[in-house]
Short mmCIF file of C-alpha atoms in Angstrom, two decimals:
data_model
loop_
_atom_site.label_atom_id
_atom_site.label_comp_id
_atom_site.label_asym_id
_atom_site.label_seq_id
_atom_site.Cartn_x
_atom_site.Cartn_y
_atom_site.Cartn_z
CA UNK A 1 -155.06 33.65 178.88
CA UNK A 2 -152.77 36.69 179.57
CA UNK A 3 -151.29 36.98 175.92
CA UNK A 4 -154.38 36.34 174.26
CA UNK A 5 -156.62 38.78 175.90
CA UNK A 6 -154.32 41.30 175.31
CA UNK A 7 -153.90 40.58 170.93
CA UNK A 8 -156.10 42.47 168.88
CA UNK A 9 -158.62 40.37 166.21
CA UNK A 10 -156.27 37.95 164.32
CA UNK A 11 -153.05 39.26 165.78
CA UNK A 12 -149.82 36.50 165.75
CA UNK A 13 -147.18 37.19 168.75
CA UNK A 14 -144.36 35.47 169.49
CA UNK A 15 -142.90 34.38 172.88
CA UNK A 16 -139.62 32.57 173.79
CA UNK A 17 -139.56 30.61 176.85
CA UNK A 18 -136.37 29.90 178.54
CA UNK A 19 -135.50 25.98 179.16
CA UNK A 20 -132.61 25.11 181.52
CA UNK A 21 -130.58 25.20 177.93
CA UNK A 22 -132.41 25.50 174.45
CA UNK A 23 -135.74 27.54 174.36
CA UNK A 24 -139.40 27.17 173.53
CA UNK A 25 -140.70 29.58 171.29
CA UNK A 26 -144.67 30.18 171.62
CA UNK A 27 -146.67 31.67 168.63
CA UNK A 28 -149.96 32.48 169.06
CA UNK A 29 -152.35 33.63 166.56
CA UNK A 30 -155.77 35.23 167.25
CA UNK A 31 -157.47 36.59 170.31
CA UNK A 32 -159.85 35.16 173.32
CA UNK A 33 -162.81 36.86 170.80
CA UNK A 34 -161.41 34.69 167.65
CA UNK A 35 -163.53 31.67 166.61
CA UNK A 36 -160.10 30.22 165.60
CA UNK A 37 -156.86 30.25 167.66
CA UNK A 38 -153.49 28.73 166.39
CA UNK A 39 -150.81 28.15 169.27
CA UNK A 40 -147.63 26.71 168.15
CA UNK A 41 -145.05 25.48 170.72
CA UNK A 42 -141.51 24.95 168.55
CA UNK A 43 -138.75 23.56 171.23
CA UNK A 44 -135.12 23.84 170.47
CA UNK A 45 -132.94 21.61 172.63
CA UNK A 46 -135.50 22.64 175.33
CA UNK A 47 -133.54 20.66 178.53
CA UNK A 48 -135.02 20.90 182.01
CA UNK A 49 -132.59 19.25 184.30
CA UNK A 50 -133.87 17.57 187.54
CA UNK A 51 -132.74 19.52 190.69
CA UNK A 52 -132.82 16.78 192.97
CA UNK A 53 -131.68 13.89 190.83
CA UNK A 54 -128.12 15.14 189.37
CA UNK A 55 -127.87 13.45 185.57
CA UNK A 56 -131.73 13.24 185.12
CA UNK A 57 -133.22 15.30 182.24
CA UNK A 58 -135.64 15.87 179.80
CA UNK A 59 -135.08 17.06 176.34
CA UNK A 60 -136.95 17.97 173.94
CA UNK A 61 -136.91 19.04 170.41
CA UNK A 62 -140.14 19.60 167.26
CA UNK A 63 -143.04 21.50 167.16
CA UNK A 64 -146.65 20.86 168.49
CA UNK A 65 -149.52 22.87 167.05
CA UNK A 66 -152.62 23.21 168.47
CA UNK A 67 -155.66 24.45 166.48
CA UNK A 68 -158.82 25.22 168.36
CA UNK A 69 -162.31 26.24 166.48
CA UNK A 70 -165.46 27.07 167.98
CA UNK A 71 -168.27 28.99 167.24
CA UNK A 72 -170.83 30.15 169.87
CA UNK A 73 -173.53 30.56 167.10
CA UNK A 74 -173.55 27.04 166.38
CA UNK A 75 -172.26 25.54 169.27
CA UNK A 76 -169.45 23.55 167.04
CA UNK A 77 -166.34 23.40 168.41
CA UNK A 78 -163.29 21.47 166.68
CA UNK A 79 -159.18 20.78 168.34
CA UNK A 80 -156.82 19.99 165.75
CA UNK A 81 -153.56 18.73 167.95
CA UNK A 82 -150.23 18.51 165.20
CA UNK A 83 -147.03 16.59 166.55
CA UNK A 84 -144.07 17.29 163.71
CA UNK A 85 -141.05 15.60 164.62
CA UNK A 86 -141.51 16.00 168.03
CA UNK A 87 -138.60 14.28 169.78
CA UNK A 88 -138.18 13.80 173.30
CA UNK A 89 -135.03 11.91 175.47
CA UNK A 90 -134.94 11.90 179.50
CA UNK A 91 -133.12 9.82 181.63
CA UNK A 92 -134.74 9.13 185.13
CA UNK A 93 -134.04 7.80 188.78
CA UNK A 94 -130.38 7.04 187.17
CA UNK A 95 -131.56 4.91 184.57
CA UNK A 96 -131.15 4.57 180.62
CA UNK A 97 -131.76 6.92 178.35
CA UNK A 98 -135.13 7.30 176.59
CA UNK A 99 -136.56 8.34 173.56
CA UNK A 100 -139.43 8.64 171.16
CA UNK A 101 -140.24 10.43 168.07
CA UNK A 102 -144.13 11.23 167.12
CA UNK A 103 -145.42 12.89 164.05
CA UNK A 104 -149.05 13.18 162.89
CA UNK A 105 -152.13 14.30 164.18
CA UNK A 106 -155.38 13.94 166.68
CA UNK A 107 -158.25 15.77 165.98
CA UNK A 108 -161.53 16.07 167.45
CA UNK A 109 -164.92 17.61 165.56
CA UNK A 110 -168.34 18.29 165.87
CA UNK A 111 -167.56 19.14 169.70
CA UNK A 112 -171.17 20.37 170.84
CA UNK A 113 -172.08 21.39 174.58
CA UNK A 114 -175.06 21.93 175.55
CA UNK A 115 -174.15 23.29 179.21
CA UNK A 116 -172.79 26.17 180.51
CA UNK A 117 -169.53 26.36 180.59
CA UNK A 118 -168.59 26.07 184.67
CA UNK A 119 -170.61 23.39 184.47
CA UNK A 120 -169.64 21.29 182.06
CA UNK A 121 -170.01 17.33 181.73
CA UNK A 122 -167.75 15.52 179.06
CA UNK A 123 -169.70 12.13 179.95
CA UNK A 124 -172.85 14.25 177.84
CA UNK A 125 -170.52 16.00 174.64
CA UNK A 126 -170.67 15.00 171.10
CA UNK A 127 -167.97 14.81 169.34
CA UNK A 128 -165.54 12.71 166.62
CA UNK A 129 -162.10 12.30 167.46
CA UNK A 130 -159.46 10.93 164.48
CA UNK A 131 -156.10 10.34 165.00
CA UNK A 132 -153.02 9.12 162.70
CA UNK A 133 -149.84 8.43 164.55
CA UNK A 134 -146.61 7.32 163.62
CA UNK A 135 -142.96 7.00 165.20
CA UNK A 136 -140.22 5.48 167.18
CA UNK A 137 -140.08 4.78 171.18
CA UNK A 138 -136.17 4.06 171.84
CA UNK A 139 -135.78 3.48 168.11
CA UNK A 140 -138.17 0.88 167.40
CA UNK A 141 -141.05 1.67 164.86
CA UNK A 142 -144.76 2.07 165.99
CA UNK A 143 -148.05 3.58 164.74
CA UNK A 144 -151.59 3.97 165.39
CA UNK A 145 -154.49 5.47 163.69
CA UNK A 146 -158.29 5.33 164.33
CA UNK A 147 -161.38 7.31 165.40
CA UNK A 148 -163.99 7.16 167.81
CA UNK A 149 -167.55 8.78 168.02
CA UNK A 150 -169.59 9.32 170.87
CA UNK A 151 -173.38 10.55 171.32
CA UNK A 152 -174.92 10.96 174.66
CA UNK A 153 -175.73 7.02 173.94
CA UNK A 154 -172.10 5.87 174.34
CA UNK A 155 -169.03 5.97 172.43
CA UNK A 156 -167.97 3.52 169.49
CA UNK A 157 -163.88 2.84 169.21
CA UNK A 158 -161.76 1.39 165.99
CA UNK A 159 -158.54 1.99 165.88
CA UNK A 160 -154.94 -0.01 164.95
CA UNK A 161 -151.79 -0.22 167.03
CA UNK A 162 -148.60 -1.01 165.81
CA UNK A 163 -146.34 -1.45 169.29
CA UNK A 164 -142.65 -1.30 169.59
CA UNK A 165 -141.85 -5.89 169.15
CA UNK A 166 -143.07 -5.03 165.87
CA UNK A 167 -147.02 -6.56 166.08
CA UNK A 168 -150.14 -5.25 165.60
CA UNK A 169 -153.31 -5.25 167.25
CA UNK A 170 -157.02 -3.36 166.46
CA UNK A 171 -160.02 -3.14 167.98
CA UNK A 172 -162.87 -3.10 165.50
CA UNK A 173 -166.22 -1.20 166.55
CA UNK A 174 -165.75 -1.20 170.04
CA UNK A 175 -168.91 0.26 171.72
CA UNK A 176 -169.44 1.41 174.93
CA UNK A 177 -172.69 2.23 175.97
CA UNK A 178 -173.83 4.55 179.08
CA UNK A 179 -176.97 4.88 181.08
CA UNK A 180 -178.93 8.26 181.65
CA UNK A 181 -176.44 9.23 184.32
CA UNK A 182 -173.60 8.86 181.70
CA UNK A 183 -172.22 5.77 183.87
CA UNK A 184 -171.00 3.01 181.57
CA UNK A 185 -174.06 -0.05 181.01
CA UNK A 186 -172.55 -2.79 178.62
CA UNK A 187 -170.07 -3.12 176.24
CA UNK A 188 -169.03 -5.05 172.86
CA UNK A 189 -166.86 -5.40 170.37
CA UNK A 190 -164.00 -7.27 168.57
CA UNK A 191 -160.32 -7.31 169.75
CA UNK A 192 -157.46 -8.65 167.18
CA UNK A 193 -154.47 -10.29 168.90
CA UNK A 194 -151.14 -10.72 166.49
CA UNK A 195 -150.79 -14.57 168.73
CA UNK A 196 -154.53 -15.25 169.01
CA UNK A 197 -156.11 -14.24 166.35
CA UNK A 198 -159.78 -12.11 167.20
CA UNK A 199 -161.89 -11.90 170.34
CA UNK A 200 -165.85 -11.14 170.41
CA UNK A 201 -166.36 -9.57 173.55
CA UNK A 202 -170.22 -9.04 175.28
CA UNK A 203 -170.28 -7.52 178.51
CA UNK A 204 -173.22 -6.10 180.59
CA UNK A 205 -172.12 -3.88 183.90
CA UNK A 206 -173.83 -3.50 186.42
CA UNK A 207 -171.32 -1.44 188.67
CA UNK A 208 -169.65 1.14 187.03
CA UNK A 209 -167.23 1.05 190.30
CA UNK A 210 -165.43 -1.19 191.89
CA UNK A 211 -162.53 -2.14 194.72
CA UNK A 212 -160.51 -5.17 195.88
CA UNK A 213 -163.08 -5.83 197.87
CA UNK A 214 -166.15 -6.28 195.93
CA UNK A 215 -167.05 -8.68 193.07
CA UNK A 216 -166.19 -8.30 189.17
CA UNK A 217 -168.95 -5.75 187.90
CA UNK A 218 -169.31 -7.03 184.57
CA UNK A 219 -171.65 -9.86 183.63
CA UNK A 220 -171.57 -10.80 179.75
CA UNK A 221 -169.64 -13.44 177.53
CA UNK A 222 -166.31 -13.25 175.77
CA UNK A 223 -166.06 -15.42 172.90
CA UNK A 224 -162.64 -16.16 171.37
CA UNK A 225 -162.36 -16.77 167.64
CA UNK A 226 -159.05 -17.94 165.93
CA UNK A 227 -157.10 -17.04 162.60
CA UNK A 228 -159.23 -20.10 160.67
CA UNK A 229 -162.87 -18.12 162.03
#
């Protein structure tokens, strides 16, 4: 908040960030008064070693861009979130090492509030989110890429996963739907399985929370179709 209060109207500054070893360079561009701020976070062999487990680590290399719109006028608001070639390896607890790689985007438009700001409910926003994924997690391929829209009504889900074994699920219009006090009321959808082929599922809650202790709070049908329909 700091470095952007203090950049005149579409300014760009630079900060470097000092990792363990390696660096994170910071660019921001625009001010707190901007309708549009850039922040780009570019990490170069950015290792932070663990101080209490000797040999654990996290390192990380690529950029990440966020974008963030918003105009007061209007009350549209958009976040633009950019992963290129962001790379990441840690080794934890002692065990083996870890990585992933991640490049493409989530981005989320039409973001409209109606509240003020301190008192602001995400269970009541408006908004699109899209997102288009792709990588490796310890060297084996995966993906996903889909959007989701919510209203005050609910929110309504499609998206596909590609996992790491090399199958790939989706969930195809997937809506939730909430009550006046933005508490979840019944949901439906379908849900592809790579081994089982496509699920209908029908639920009605009537408990938006639940423990151990108390009955299931959903009440509905599921309805399990296979590859032949």
């Amino acid at each position: 908040d700091s470095t952007l209060s203090s950049l005149p109207v579409g300014a760009t500054e630079s900060v470097t960030w000092p990792c363990d070893s390696g660096e994170t360079i910071v660019t921001v561009n625009g001010d707190e008064n901007s309708e549009v701020v850039r922040m780009e976070f570019t990490y170069k062999n950015c290792k932070e070693d663990d101080e209490y487990n000797p040999g654990d680590y996290d390192l990380t290399n690529g950029t990440l861009i966020f974008t963030i719109h918003y105009s007061e006028s209007s009350n549209d608001g958009s976040m633009l979130i950019e992963f290129k070639n962001f790379k990441e390896e840690s080794v934890w607890n002692n065990g083996p090492k870890e990585t992933s790689l991640i490049n493409g985007y989530y981005k989320v438009t039409g973001l409209s509030i109606s509240q003020d700001d301190e008192d602001v409910d995400f269970s009541k926003a408006v908004y699109t989110a899209e997102w288009d994924l792709t990588g490796t997690d310890n060297g084996k391929s995966i993906a996903s890429k889909g959007s989701m829209k919510c209203t005050v009504n609910g929110c309504t889900v499609g998206t596909t996963v590609k996992t790491a074994d090399g199958k790939t699920y989706k969930v195809e219009d997937f809506e939730v739907v909430t009550n006046s006090h933005g508490d979840p009321s019944s949901a439906n959808g379908t849900i592809y399985h790579p081994d089982h082929g496509y699920y209908t599922f029908t639920a009605n809650i009537t408990d938006a929370w639940c423990d151990e202790d108390d009955p299931s709070p959903f009440v509905g049908t599921a309805t399990f179709t296979d590859n032949a329909g």
